[in-house]
C-alpha positions as a Python dict, from the first residue, in 0.01 Angstrom:
ca = {
    (1, 'X'): (0, 0, 0),
    (2, 'X'): (15, -223, 305),
    (3, 'X'): (302, -19, 439),
    (4, 'X'): (103, 304, 402),
    (5, 'X'): (-196, 152, 585),
    (6, 'X'): (23, 37, 873),
    (7, 'X'): (180, 381, 906),
    (8, 'X'): (-163, 550, 909),
    (9, 'X'): (-296, 311, 1174),
    (10, 'X'): (12, 365, 1389),
    (11, 'X'): (-25, 741, 1372),
    (12, 'X'): (-390, 719, 1478),
    (13, 'X'): (-309, 501, 1777),
    (14, 'X'): (-33, 739, 1885),
    (15, 'X'): (-269, 1037, 1865),
    (16, 'X'): (-528, 856, 2078),
    (17, 'X'): (-271, 774, 2340),
    (18, 'X'): (-163, 1137, 2360),
    (19, 'X'): (-526, 1252, 2399),
    (20, 'X'): (-585, 1016, 2688),
    (21, 'X'): (-277, 1136, 2870),
    (22, 'X'): (-382, 1501, 2835),
    (23, 'X'): (-730, 1427, 2968),
    (24, 'X'): (-590, 1243, 3270),
    (25, 'X'): (-354, 1530, 3338),
    (26, 'X'): (-644, 1777, 3323),
    (27, 'X'): (-846, 1574, 3576),
    (28, 'X'): (-561, 1546, 3826),
    (29, 'X'): (-580, 1898, 3977),
    (30, 'X'): (-961, 1875, 4028),
    (31, 'X'): (-923, 1540, 4200),
    (32, 'X'): (-651, 1679, 4425),
    (33, 'X'): (-867, 1977, 4528),
    (34, 'X'): (-1157, 1753, 4622),
    (35, 'X'): (-931, 1532, 4827),
    (36, 'X'): (-785, 1836, 5001),
    (37, 'X'): (-1132, 1967, 5079),
    (38, 'X'): (-1224, 1644, 5260),
    (39, 'X'): (-901, 1628, 5454),
    (40, 'X'): (-935, 1984, 5591),
    (41, 'X'): (-1285, 1935, 5742),
    (42, 'X'): (-1273, 2044, 6110),
    (43, 'X'): (-1337, 1782, 6378),
    (44, 'X'): (-1628, 1821, 6625),
    (45, 'X'): (-1532, 2023, 6934),
    (46, 'X'): (-1406, 1811, 7224),
    (47, 'X'): (-1539, 1782, 7576),
    (48, 'X'): (-1395, 1702, 7913),
    (49, 'X'): (-1544, 1595, 8244),
    (50, 'X'): (-1526, 1805, 8560),
    (51, 'X'): (-1654, 1719, 8907),
    (52, 'X'): (-1856, 1934, 9146),
    (53, 'X'): (-1764, 1818, 9499),
    (54, 'X'): (-2002, 1682, 9759),
    (55, 'X'): (-2127, 1951, 9995),
    (56, 'X'): (-2162, 2215, 9722),
    (57, 'X'): (-2459, 2443, 9795),
    (58, 'X'): (-2724, 2480, 9525),
    (59, 'X'): (-2927, 2803, 9556),
    (60, 'X'): (-3265, 2749, 9390),
    (61, 'X'): (-3597, 2910, 9310),
    (62, 'X'): (-3901, 2686, 9272),
    (63, 'X'): (-4070, 2686, 8932),
    (64, 'X'): (-4387, 2507, 9043),
    (65, 'X'): (-4602, 2506, 9356),
    (66, 'X'): (-4602, 2261, 9645),
    (67, 'X'): (-4831, 2273, 9949),
    (68, 'X'): (-4910, 2065, 10253),
    (69, 'X'): (-5282, 2064, 10175),
    (70, 'X'): (-5268, 1996, 9800),
    (71, 'X'): (-4948, 1803, 9721),
    (72, 'X'): (-4903, 1427, 9749),
    (73, 'X'): (-4601, 1202, 9783),
    (74, 'X'): (-4432, 1145, 9443),
    (75, 'X'): (-4570, 1471, 9299),
    (76, 'X'): (-4307, 1647, 9091),
    (77, 'X'): (-4120, 1952, 9214),
    (78, 'X'): (-3904, 2168, 8988),
    (79, 'X'): (-3660, 2453, 9039),
    (80, 'X'): (-3374, 2637, 8873),
    (81, 'X'): (-3038, 2764, 8990),
    (82, 'X'): (-3040, 3131, 9084),
    (83, 'X'): (-2661, 3163, 9051),
    (84, 'X'): (-2397, 2959, 8864),
    (85, 'X'): (-2187, 2683, 9019),
    (86, 'X'): (-1827, 2775, 8942),
    (87, 'X'): (-1524, 2547, 8974),
    (88, 'X'): (-1171, 2663, 8884),
    (89, 'X'): (-1312, 2976, 8723),
    (90, 'X'): (-1555, 2788, 8498),
    (91, 'X'): (-1934, 2787, 8523),
    (92, 'X'): (-2004, 2416, 8530),
    (93, 'X'): (-2373, 2477, 8598),
    (94, 'X'): (-2501, 2813, 8471),
    (95, 'X'): (-2776, 3011, 8639),
    (96, 'X'): (-3107, 2880, 8510),
    (97, 'X'): (-2999, 2515, 8518),
    (98, 'X'): (-3319, 2316, 8574),
    (99, 'X'): (-3358, 2067, 8860),
    (100, 'X'): (-3635, 1814, 8909),
    (101, 'X'): (-3739, 1603, 9203),
    (102, 'X'): (-4035, 1465, 9397),
    (103, 'X'): (-4236, 1530, 9711),
    (104, 'X'): (-4122, 1276, 9971),
    (105, 'X'): (-4354, 1356, 10260),
    (106, 'X'): (-4660, 1566, 10336),
    (107, 'X'): (-4890, 1627, 10634),
    (108, 'X'): (-5166, 1884, 10633),
    (109, 'X'): (-5247, 2078, 10949),
    (110, 'X'): (-5439, 1912, 11230),
    (111, 'X'): (-5676, 2069, 11481),
    (112, 'X'): (-5503, 2204, 11796),
    (113, 'X'): (-5199, 1978, 11764),
    (114, 'X'): (-5004, 1870, 11460),
    (115, 'X'): (-4833, 2128, 11241),
    (116, 'X'): (-4842, 2103, 10863),
    (117, 'X'): (-4527, 1980, 10688),
    (118, 'X'): (-4400, 1915, 10337),
    (119, 'X'): (-4072, 1753, 10233),
    (120, 'X'): (-3912, 1709, 9892),
    (121, 'X'): (-3585, 1611, 9729),
    (122, 'X'): (-3419, 1695, 9397),
    (123, 'X'): (-3293, 1396, 9200),
    (124, 'X'): (-3180, 1522, 8858),
    (125, 'X'): (-3077, 1829, 8666),
    (126, 'X'): (-3061, 1932, 8302),
    (127, 'X'): (-2815, 2174, 8146),
    (128, 'X'): (-2807, 2225, 7771),
    (129, 'X'): (-2895, 1892, 7612),
    (130, 'X'): (-2749, 1682, 7894),
    (131, 'X'): (-2935, 1531, 8190),
    (132, 'X'): (-2761, 1413, 8508),
    (133, 'X'): (-2881, 1220, 8811),
    (134, 'X'): (-2777, 1381, 9138),
    (135, 'X'): (-2786, 1314, 9509),
    (136, 'X'): (-2895, 1612, 9717),
    (137, 'X'): (-3002, 1673, 10075),
    (138, 'X'): (-3378, 1652, 10138),
    (139, 'X'): (-3569, 1972, 10210),
    (140, 'X'): (-3866, 2020, 10442),
    (141, 'X'): (-4083, 2304, 10561),
    (142, 'X'): (-4290, 2309, 10881),
    (143, 'X'): (-4585, 2540, 10933),
    (144, 'X'): (-4562, 2809, 11196),
    (145, 'X'): (-4706, 2724, 11537),
    (146, 'X'): (-5036, 2886, 11631),
    (147, 'X'): (-5029, 2831, 12010),
    (148, 'X'): (-5027, 3205, 12079),
    (149, 'X'): (-5326, 3259, 11854),
    (150, 'X'): (-5506, 2962, 12007),
    (151, 'X'): (-5452, 3096, 12358),
    (152, 'X'): (-5582, 3436, 12253),
    (153, 'X'): (-5895, 3279, 12108),
    (154, 'X'): (-5962, 3090, 12431),
    (155, 'X'): (-5896, 3400, 12645),
    (156, 'X'): (-6127, 3615, 12438),
    (157, 'X'): (-6399, 3351, 12467),
    (158, 'X'): (-6365, 3336, 12847),
    (159, 'X'): (-6369, 3716, 12886),
    (160, 'X'): (-6673, 3756, 12670),
    (161, 'X'): (-6852, 3484, 12869),
    (162, 'X'): (-6773, 3656, 13199),
    (163, 'X'): (-6913, 3987, 13083),
    (164, 'X'): (-7231, 3828, 12953),
    (165, 'X'): (-7275, 3622, 13271),
    (166, 'X'): (-7230, 3925, 13494),
    (167, 'X'): (-7494, 4117, 13310),
    (168, 'X'): (-7740, 3833, 13334),
    (169, 'X'): (-7694, 3716, 13692),
    (170, 'X'): (-7447, 3908, 13902),
    (171, 'X'): (-7137, 3742, 14045),
    (172, 'X'): (-7274, 3392, 14026),
    (173, 'X'): (-7379, 3451, 13667),
    (174, 'X'): (-7039, 3596, 13591),
    (175, 'X'): (-6873, 3273, 13710),
    (176, 'X'): (-7102, 3061, 13499),
    (177, 'X'): (-7048, 3289, 13204),
    (178, 'X'): (-6671, 3249, 13237),
    (179, 'X'): (-6706, 2873, 13215),
    (180, 'X'): (-6933, 2900, 12915),
    (181, 'X'): (-6708, 3158, 12754),
    (182, 'X'): (-6400, 2948, 12810),
    (183, 'X'): (-6569, 2648, 12657),
    (184, 'X'): (-6677, 2853, 12359),
    (185, 'X'): (-6323, 2979, 12298),
    (186, 'X'): (-6180, 2630, 12321),
    (187, 'X'): (-6444, 2510, 12078),
    (188, 'X'): (-6333, 2770, 11823),
    (189, 'X'): (-5974, 2645, 11847),
    (190, 'X'): (-6077, 2282, 11825),
    (191, 'X'): (-6276, 2354, 11512),
    (192, 'X'): (-6000, 2557, 11345),
    (193, 'X'): (-5716, 2392, 11158),
    (194, 'X'): (-5365, 2534, 11182),
    (195, 'X'): (-5165, 2699, 10908),
    (196, 'X'): (-5062, 2514, 10594),
    (197, 'X'): (-4724, 2521, 10420),
    (198, 'X'): (-4751, 2664, 10070),
    (199, 'X'): (-4452, 2736, 9846),
    (200, 'X'): (-4520, 2893, 9507),
    (201, 'X'): (-4305, 2959, 9199),
    (202, 'X'): (-4015, 3185, 9286),
    (203, 'X'): (-3986, 3063, 9646),
    (204, 'X'): (-3618, 3046, 9746),
    (205, 'X'): (-3489, 2710, 9866),
    (206, 'X'): (-3137, 2579, 9912),
    (207, 'X'): (-3003, 2227, 9901),
    (208, 'X'): (-2655, 2076, 9883),
    (209, 'X'): (-2496, 1786, 9703),
    (210, 'X'): (-2448, 1476, 9918),
    (211, 'X'): (-2229, 1308, 9655),
    (212, 'X'): (-1992, 1443, 9386),
    (213, 'X'): (-2152, 1533, 9053),
    (214, 'X'): (-1950, 1493, 8733),
    (215, 'X'): (-2061, 1697, 8431),
    (216, 'X'): (-1931, 1729, 8076),
    (217, 'X'): (-1809, 2068, 7961),
    (218, 'X'): (-1656, 2194, 7639),
    (219, 'X'): (-1279, 2226, 7620),
    (220, 'X'): (-1153, 2578, 7629),
}
């Protein structure tokens, strides 16, 4: 009886051992597939750095307004590239790259003398998700001179005065009228400010790098 019990127990243990081995064998392929799936995941695409040399010209179009009579020093100025910057056949900075900077100087027009001026400089750019500081040449715009217009205003005033004086009092009156007329013309000029400098969105401006600019580009 004892011998029969021992044999039965032994057979049961052997069967259990065989079942465990079969289960482990069944799990092995699934485990291997999962491991293979992890190992074949592609790595993130690589990047490399390329340098745009100093002196490179940056053709731009303003995207906000600046003016000698409304802007102040430290006001922001923005623009975008109108054509790509290409090095070794690659567009390192595509058209539309955004640049930002500040107004560095401003003078509104003065009466008779003193022409309006505005100056600004770009200090950074953004392409894709990356932002870079840059060093670029300052830009400035000076209002057109109005000396010719001023002289015309004074001449018209003197002529008109001479005609009026002549009508009123002959030659002597004509001389007095010329003096009055001349004074009147000069007064108009003295009371009139010169032209302002106003640059709106879309205005073309050009600057250049004064130091190399290194940017990150995708490998390819």
